[in-house]
Amino acid sequence: MRKHIFNAGPCKLSDSLLKNTAEAILDLNGIGQSILEVSHRGKDFQAVMDETVELMKEVLSIPTGYSVLFLGGGASMQFAMIPYNFLKTKAFYVNTGTWSKKALKEAKLWGEVVEVSSEDKNYTYYPKGYDIPNDVDYVHITTNNTIRGTEIFEDLSVNAPLIADFSSDFLSRPVDVSKYAMIYGGAQKNLGPAGVTFVIIKDSLLEKVVADRKIPTMLQYGTHIDGGSMFNTPPVVNIFAVRETLKWVKSMGGVVAMEKIAKERAELLYNAIDSSNMFESPVVKEDRSRMNIVFVMKDKYKEKEADFIAFAGEKNCVGLKGHRSVGGFRASTYNASTMEDVQALVNAMKDFEAKNA
Ligand SMILES: *Cc1c(COP(=O)(O)O)cnc(C)c1O
């Protein structure tokens, strides 16, 4: 039996991805070779890459004038590549927690960083209604705070190129891509296995590359646009698996359907948390993530947290331990997560409370 997997990343992936990727590892398209054994420049893999890029454009309704790239290095490499390429004097960062902070740290190597932050309240809300200086090279946001469980559901209009780390809520709602100069993320939360990074970049952003800076070839976006994500050998299996996710999302009804299911899953779990006498959510209601549902035990039950993790495990609910920097619990309910998964967790919470409260 498949467990109810609530891991934050790597995380639950669709059954069709697992099955079809396993088959391609044994024999790609019945050609008598594994996908691990073909040339990435041969026609069989080129077809996989082309279809993956086309499906990304289709599923996310990406307008013309954008390139879709699959790179190495994770979202963490993007934290460095973005300022390396685009930060001339000043950038604006919205700091919503651990990941934004890591992005911000890299930016400070290259220029001044103006920051708005929710650190004052332990990152339990998403900053809104701030002013952005007129002279920034770009604005950087993290749309979903994977660790603290906050999320922004709106595509902002700002007066500078908007760059967004969408690692943990990618494809969970329709996005107006035209509002962004760049969208990026590690694949391992909503898109596929760890080891590939997606980058959707507006081609005109390349005009903003800092002119007099010497940037290593591999760290220039232009290199990868020109090379069709094959300047060097791409992670072929990961890209194949990403294609399977995109096909699956499309077959399920696309990002509109993903958003509907995400809302249903989150509502079921947040309602259970809010109506409980044992559990509570530290996050302000309007900013609660649909992807990473963070909750804790009320003070008088705190010492029972480990017991609940064990109890939920017996009910096949795994991956619930909160991030080591926060404690408590985190149920990550990404696209492949089902209502059955969430219902199993809600049942475990109710049973545990009935026995222990
Ligand atoms: C997981 C995560 C990252 C880090 O991704 P890597 O691919 O491991 O570098 C960055 N940003 C967010 C929002 C994440 O959830």
Short mmCIF file of C-alpha atoms and ligand atoms in Angstrom, two decimals:
data_model
loop_
_atom_site.label_atom_id
_atom_site.label_comp_id
_atom_site.label_asym_id
_atom_site.label_seq_id
_atom_site.Cartn_x
_atom_site.Cartn_y
_atom_site.Cartn_z
CA MET A 1 0.00 0.00 0.00
CA ARG A 2 1.20 3.53 -0.83
CA LYS A 3 1.65 5.60 2.31
CA HIS A 4 0.09 9.01 2.89
CA ILE A 5 3.21 11.04 2.17
CA PHE A 6 3.41 14.56 3.63
CA ASN A 7 7.13 15.18 3.10
CA ALA A 8 8.13 18.75 2.27
CA GLY A 9 10.48 17.80 -0.57
CA PRO A 10 11.35 15.40 -2.01
CA CYS A 11 7.67 14.63 -1.70
CA LYS A 12 4.76 12.63 -3.05
CA LEU A 13 4.71 12.32 -6.85
CA SER A 14 1.98 11.06 -9.13
CA ASP A 15 1.58 7.32 -9.71
CA SER A 16 1.79 7.84 -13.47
CA LEU A 17 5.16 9.59 -13.11
CA LEU A 18 6.57 6.72 -11.04
CA LYS A 19 5.30 4.04 -13.39
CA ASN A 20 6.26 5.68 -16.68
CA THR A 21 9.68 6.81 -15.45
CA ALA A 22 10.43 3.31 -14.17
CA GLU A 23 9.52 1.93 -17.59
CA ALA A 24 11.71 4.47 -19.42
CA ILE A 25 14.62 3.50 -17.20
CA LEU A 26 14.18 -0.10 -18.31
CA ASP A 27 13.44 0.61 -21.95
CA LEU A 28 12.76 3.98 -23.57
CA ASN A 29 9.98 3.84 -26.16
CA GLY A 30 10.73 0.13 -26.78
CA ILE A 31 14.06 0.95 -28.48
CA GLY A 32 16.01 -1.58 -26.45
CA GLN A 33 17.92 1.10 -24.54
CA SER A 34 17.31 2.72 -21.18
CA ILE A 35 16.80 6.48 -21.06
CA LEU A 36 20.01 6.34 -19.00
CA GLU A 37 21.83 4.89 -22.00
CA VAL A 38 20.82 7.15 -24.88
CA SER A 39 22.63 10.26 -26.07
CA HIS A 40 20.96 13.42 -24.85
CA ARG A 41 21.50 14.74 -28.36
CA GLY A 42 19.78 11.80 -30.03
CA LYS A 43 16.25 12.06 -31.35
CA ASP A 44 14.62 10.06 -28.55
CA PHE A 45 15.77 12.38 -25.78
CA GLN A 46 15.45 15.54 -27.86
CA ALA A 47 11.78 14.65 -28.29
CA VAL A 48 11.41 14.36 -24.50
CA MET A 49 13.04 17.77 -23.96
CA ASP A 50 10.96 19.46 -26.68
CA GLU A 51 7.71 18.03 -25.38
CA THR A 52 8.56 19.02 -21.80
CA VAL A 53 9.18 22.63 -22.83
CA GLU A 54 5.99 22.71 -24.92
CA LEU A 55 3.92 21.24 -22.08
CA MET A 56 5.31 23.82 -19.63
CA LYS A 57 4.24 26.59 -21.99
CA GLU A 58 0.82 25.04 -22.44
CA VAL A 59 0.05 24.10 -18.84
CA LEU A 60 1.14 27.44 -17.39
CA SER A 61 -0.10 29.54 -20.38
CA ILE A 62 3.33 31.09 -20.84
CA PRO A 63 3.13 33.98 -23.34
CA THR A 64 5.55 34.33 -26.25
CA GLY A 65 8.83 36.05 -25.44
CA TYR A 66 9.75 33.68 -22.61
CA SER A 67 12.20 30.77 -22.55
CA VAL A 68 11.77 27.63 -20.47
CA LEU A 69 15.02 26.21 -19.12
CA PHE A 70 15.98 23.11 -17.15
CA LEU A 71 19.19 23.64 -15.25
CA GLY A 72 21.29 22.10 -12.49
CA GLY A 73 22.16 23.47 -9.07
CA GLY A 74 18.68 23.68 -7.56
CA ALA A 75 16.82 26.82 -6.61
CA SER A 76 19.85 27.58 -4.44
CA MET A 77 22.01 28.10 -7.51
CA GLN A 78 19.43 30.58 -8.79
CA PHE A 79 19.82 32.56 -5.56
CA ALA A 80 23.37 33.25 -6.76
CA MET A 81 22.81 33.43 -10.52
CA ILE A 82 20.11 36.08 -10.29
CA PRO A 83 22.19 38.80 -8.60
CA TYR A 84 25.32 37.70 -10.49
CA ASN A 85 23.52 38.48 -13.75
CA PHE A 86 21.11 41.27 -12.85
CA LEU A 87 22.12 43.12 -9.67
CA LYS A 88 23.99 46.24 -10.74
CA THR A 89 23.43 48.55 -7.76
CA LYS A 90 20.26 47.84 -5.81
CA ALA A 91 17.61 45.11 -5.52
CA PHE A 92 14.43 44.71 -3.49
CA TYR A 93 13.80 41.45 -1.61
CA VAL A 94 10.68 40.36 0.24
CA ASN A 95 11.95 38.26 3.13
CA THR A 96 9.37 35.65 4.13
CA GLY A 97 11.70 33.18 5.82
CA THR A 98 14.61 30.79 5.42
CA TRP A 99 14.64 30.51 1.63
CA SER A 100 14.23 34.23 0.94
CA LYS A 101 16.97 34.90 3.46
CA LYS A 102 19.32 32.60 1.61
CA ALA A 103 18.48 34.37 -1.66
CA LEU A 104 19.06 37.74 -0.02
CA LYS A 105 22.45 36.72 1.32
CA GLU A 106 23.71 36.03 -2.20
CA ALA A 107 22.34 39.34 -3.48
CA LYS A 108 24.31 41.23 -0.84
CA LEU A 109 27.51 40.03 -2.50
CA TRP A 110 26.70 42.22 -5.49
CA GLY A 111 24.95 45.33 -4.28
CA GLU A 112 22.57 47.04 -1.93
CA VAL A 113 19.51 45.09 -0.86
CA VAL A 114 16.36 46.86 0.28
CA GLU A 115 14.29 44.43 2.30
CA VAL A 116 10.76 44.12 3.58
CA SER A 117 10.29 41.28 6.03
CA SER A 118 7.82 39.40 8.20
CA GLU A 119 10.58 38.42 10.61
CA ASP A 120 9.08 40.73 13.28
CA LYS A 121 6.29 38.18 13.79
CA ASN A 122 8.31 35.04 13.22
CA TYR A 123 7.30 34.88 9.54
CA THR A 124 3.68 34.05 10.39
CA TYR A 125 2.27 36.44 7.78
CA TYR A 126 3.05 37.58 4.22
CA PRO A 127 4.18 41.24 3.93
CA LYS A 128 1.82 43.51 1.95
CA GLY A 129 1.37 47.17 1.16
CA TYR A 130 5.03 48.22 1.11
CA ASP A 131 6.75 50.77 -1.12
CA ILE A 132 9.43 49.74 -3.56
CA PRO A 133 12.11 52.33 -4.47
CA ASN A 134 12.04 53.47 -8.11
CA ASP A 135 15.65 52.65 -8.82
CA VAL A 136 15.91 48.92 -8.08
CA ASP A 137 17.27 46.51 -10.69
CA TYR A 138 14.66 43.89 -9.78
CA VAL A 139 12.23 42.72 -7.11
CA HIS A 140 12.59 39.21 -5.66
CA ILE A 141 9.81 37.32 -3.88
CA THR A 142 9.28 33.78 -2.60
CA THR A 143 5.67 32.91 -3.38
CA ASN A 144 5.34 30.09 -0.86
CA ASN A 145 7.27 29.85 2.35
CA THR A 146 7.80 26.10 2.55
CA ILE A 147 9.06 26.13 6.13
CA ARG A 148 6.71 28.57 7.91
CA GLY A 149 3.64 27.88 5.79
CA THR A 150 2.75 31.28 4.33
CA GLU A 151 1.86 31.94 0.70
CA ILE A 152 0.92 34.80 -1.60
CA PHE A 153 -1.93 34.03 -4.01
CA GLU A 154 -1.71 37.19 -6.08
CA ASP A 155 0.55 38.05 -9.03
CA LEU A 156 2.01 41.42 -8.04
CA SER A 157 2.34 44.42 -10.32
CA VAL A 158 5.63 46.15 -9.52
CA ASN A 159 7.69 48.87 -11.18
CA ALA A 160 10.77 46.69 -11.79
CA PRO A 161 11.40 43.20 -13.18
CA LEU A 162 9.68 40.76 -10.82
CA ILE A 163 11.59 37.55 -10.08
CA ALA A 164 9.85 34.82 -8.10
CA ASP A 165 11.02 31.66 -6.38
CA PHE A 166 8.04 29.39 -7.06
CA SER A 167 9.76 26.22 -5.80
CA SER A 168 6.98 25.03 -3.55
CA ASP A 169 3.72 26.23 -5.11
CA PHE A 170 4.49 25.89 -8.80
CA LEU A 171 1.51 24.67 -10.88
CA SER A 172 -0.81 24.82 -7.85
CA ARG A 173 -2.77 27.75 -9.29
CA PRO A 174 -3.05 29.69 -12.56
CA VAL A 175 -0.34 32.36 -12.75
CA ASP A 176 -0.26 35.48 -14.90
CA VAL A 177 3.25 34.83 -16.18
CA SER A 178 3.32 38.20 -17.97
CA LYS A 179 3.65 39.90 -14.56
CA TYR A 180 7.00 38.18 -13.99
CA ALA A 181 10.41 38.64 -15.59
CA MET A 182 11.46 35.28 -14.21
CA ILE A 183 9.91 32.33 -12.36
CA TYR A 184 12.13 29.58 -11.01
CA GLY A 185 12.36 26.73 -8.56
CA GLY A 186 13.73 23.37 -7.63
CA ALA A 187 11.59 20.61 -9.16
CA GLN A 188 11.31 18.47 -6.06
CA LYS A 189 8.13 19.95 -4.59
CA ASN A 190 5.47 20.06 -7.25
CA LEU A 191 7.20 19.18 -10.47
CA GLY A 192 9.34 16.07 -10.15
CA PRO A 193 12.42 14.54 -8.60
CA ALA A 194 15.24 16.57 -7.03
CA GLY A 195 18.09 17.40 -9.38
CA VAL A 196 16.57 19.69 -11.96
CA THR A 197 15.68 23.37 -11.70
CA PHE A 198 13.05 25.07 -13.81
CA VAL A 199 13.55 28.63 -15.03
CA ILE A 200 10.98 30.58 -17.01
CA ILE A 201 12.71 33.74 -18.16
CA LYS A 202 11.50 36.68 -20.20
CA ASP A 203 13.95 36.96 -23.06
CA SER A 204 14.08 40.76 -22.74
CA LEU A 205 15.45 40.37 -19.19
CA LEU A 206 18.77 39.49 -20.82
CA GLU A 207 19.10 43.16 -21.79
CA LYS A 208 19.50 43.86 -18.05
CA VAL A 209 22.53 41.64 -17.57
CA VAL A 210 25.18 43.80 -15.89
CA ALA A 211 27.30 44.88 -18.85
CA ASP A 212 30.78 45.09 -17.39
CA ARG A 213 30.65 42.01 -15.19
CA LYS A 214 32.62 38.88 -16.06
CA ILE A 215 30.19 36.00 -15.53
CA PRO A 216 31.30 32.37 -16.00
CA THR A 217 29.69 30.80 -19.07
CA MET A 218 27.67 28.22 -17.11
CA LEU A 219 26.20 30.97 -14.93
CA GLN A 220 24.91 33.09 -17.80
CA TYR A 221 21.24 32.63 -18.69
CA GLY A 222 22.02 33.35 -22.35
CA THR A 223 24.22 30.24 -22.49
CA HIS A 224 21.30 28.01 -21.55
CA ILE A 225 18.75 29.77 -23.74
CA ASP A 226 21.09 29.41 -26.74
CA GLY A 227 21.87 25.80 -25.84
CA GLY A 228 18.24 24.76 -25.38
CA SER A 229 19.12 23.64 -21.82
CA MET A 230 21.76 21.36 -23.33
CA PHE A 231 24.91 23.47 -23.12
CA ASN A 232 26.09 20.62 -20.94
CA THR A 233 24.55 17.18 -20.33
CA PRO A 234 21.12 17.65 -18.78
CA PRO A 235 19.66 15.37 -16.07
CA VAL A 236 17.71 13.26 -18.54
CA VAL A 237 15.65 11.13 -16.16
CA ASN A 238 14.58 14.15 -14.14
CA ILE A 239 13.43 15.96 -17.24
CA PHE A 240 11.53 12.87 -18.37
CA ALA A 241 9.83 12.77 -14.94
CA VAL A 242 8.96 16.47 -15.17
CA ARG A 243 7.29 15.73 -18.49
CA GLU A 244 5.23 13.04 -16.78
CA THR A 245 4.09 15.52 -14.13
CA LEU A 246 3.09 18.02 -16.79
CA LYS A 247 1.12 15.36 -18.69
CA TRP A 248 -0.56 14.32 -15.45
CA VAL A 249 -1.47 17.91 -14.48
CA LYS A 250 -2.92 18.42 -17.94
CA SER A 251 -4.94 15.19 -17.77
CA MET A 252 -6.32 16.22 -14.36
CA GLY A 253 -7.68 19.50 -15.76
CA GLY A 254 -4.63 21.74 -15.60
CA VAL A 255 -3.71 24.40 -13.06
CA VAL A 256 -7.33 25.45 -12.58
CA ALA A 257 -8.14 21.94 -11.33
CA MET A 258 -4.94 21.86 -9.26
CA GLU A 259 -6.02 25.05 -7.50
CA LYS A 260 -9.50 23.69 -6.79
CA ILE A 261 -8.14 20.49 -5.25
CA ALA A 262 -5.48 22.44 -3.32
CA LYS A 263 -8.18 24.62 -1.78
CA GLU A 264 -10.26 21.58 -0.82
CA ARG A 265 -7.32 19.77 0.76
CA ALA A 266 -6.20 22.84 2.69
CA GLU A 267 -9.71 23.65 3.88
CA LEU A 268 -10.22 20.13 5.20
CA LEU A 269 -7.00 20.21 7.19
CA TYR A 270 -7.17 23.83 8.44
CA ASN A 271 -10.77 23.25 9.56
CA ALA A 272 -9.64 20.22 11.54
CA ILE A 273 -6.84 22.26 13.12
CA ASP A 274 -9.05 25.26 13.93
CA SER A 275 -11.81 23.13 15.44
CA SER A 276 -9.41 21.11 17.59
CA ASN A 277 -8.67 21.69 21.28
CA MET A 278 -5.25 20.13 20.91
CA PHE A 279 -3.78 21.51 17.68
CA GLU A 280 -3.41 25.09 16.44
CA SER A 281 -2.00 26.99 13.48
CA PRO A 282 0.52 29.79 14.14
CA VAL A 283 -0.11 31.39 10.71
CA VAL A 284 -2.53 34.29 10.11
CA LYS A 285 -5.60 32.98 8.27
CA GLU A 286 -5.40 35.01 5.07
CA ASP A 287 -1.78 34.03 4.36
CA ARG A 288 -1.98 30.33 5.13
CA SER A 289 -0.23 28.16 2.58
CA ARG A 290 -2.19 25.52 0.71
CA MET A 291 1.02 23.57 0.12
CA ASN A 292 2.70 23.44 3.52
CA ILE A 293 0.27 23.32 6.39
CA VAL A 294 2.16 24.16 9.56
CA PHE A 295 0.58 23.39 12.92
CA VAL A 296 1.62 22.83 16.52
CA MET A 297 0.17 21.46 19.72
CA LYS A 298 -1.31 23.90 22.19
CA ASP A 299 1.02 24.58 25.14
CA LYS A 300 -0.56 22.13 27.55
CA TYR A 301 -0.13 19.24 25.09
CA LYS A 302 3.34 20.16 23.79
CA GLU A 303 5.05 17.12 25.29
CA LYS A 304 2.79 14.85 23.19
CA GLU A 305 4.18 15.99 19.83
CA ALA A 306 6.49 13.01 19.35
CA ASP A 307 3.67 10.65 20.38
CA PHE A 308 1.43 12.09 17.70
CA ILE A 309 4.09 11.65 15.00
CA ALA A 310 4.38 7.98 16.00
CA PHE A 311 0.60 7.56 16.16
CA ALA A 312 0.14 9.09 12.71
CA GLY A 313 2.89 6.82 11.40
CA GLU A 314 0.91 3.78 12.52
CA LYS A 315 -1.93 5.11 10.38
CA ASN A 316 0.49 5.32 7.41
CA CYS A 317 0.78 9.13 7.56
CA VAL A 318 4.47 10.00 7.13
CA GLY A 319 6.64 13.11 6.78
CA LEU A 320 4.78 15.21 9.34
CA LYS A 321 7.62 16.49 11.48
CA GLY A 322 7.94 20.28 11.32
CA HIS A 323 11.14 21.79 9.94
CA ARG A 324 13.95 21.60 12.48
CA SER A 325 13.95 25.42 12.79
CA VAL A 326 10.23 25.59 13.67
CA GLY A 327 9.22 22.34 15.41
CA GLY A 328 5.65 21.08 15.61
CA PHE A 329 4.17 19.60 12.45
CA ARG A 330 4.05 20.33 8.77
CA ALA A 331 1.79 18.50 6.34
CA SER A 332 2.98 19.23 2.83
CA THR A 333 0.04 18.83 0.48
CA TYR A 334 1.47 19.34 -2.97
CA ASN A 335 -0.29 18.63 -6.24
CA ALA A 336 -0.02 14.83 -6.06
CA SER A 337 -1.48 14.77 -2.56
CA THR A 338 -5.10 13.53 -2.47
CA MET A 339 -8.17 14.19 -0.34
CA GLU A 340 -7.76 10.58 0.91
CA ASP A 341 -4.27 11.43 2.17
CA VAL A 342 -5.55 14.49 4.02
CA GLN A 343 -8.61 12.66 5.35
CA ALA A 344 -6.33 9.94 6.77
CA LEU A 345 -4.36 12.63 8.61
CA VAL A 346 -7.49 14.36 9.89
CA ASN A 347 -8.77 11.01 11.18
CA ALA A 348 -5.45 10.38 12.94
CA MET A 349 -5.62 13.83 14.56
CA LYS A 350 -9.19 13.23 15.78
CA ASP A 351 -8.41 9.75 17.10
CA PHE A 352 -5.30 10.98 18.88
CA GLU A 353 -7.15 13.88 20.44
CA ALA A 354 -10.01 11.62 21.59
CA LYS A 355 -7.48 9.35 23.33
CA ASN A 356 -5.22 12.03 24.80
CA ALA A 357 -7.15 15.23 25.52
C1 LIG B 1 13.15 23.78 -1.31
C2 LIG B 1 13.23 25.22 -1.61
C3 LIG B 1 14.39 25.82 -2.11
C4 LIG B 1 15.69 25.07 -2.27
O1 LIG B 1 15.70 24.33 -3.40
P1 LIG B 1 16.99 23.49 -3.85
O2 LIG B 1 16.55 22.97 -5.15
O3 LIG B 1 17.22 22.44 -2.81
O4 LIG B 1 18.13 24.43 -3.94
C5 LIG B 1 14.35 27.15 -2.42
N1 LIG B 1 13.22 27.88 -2.26
C6 LIG B 1 12.08 27.33 -1.77
C7 LIG B 1 10.87 28.18 -1.62
C8 LIG B 1 12.06 25.99 -1.44
O5 LIG B 1 10.92 25.45 -0.96
#
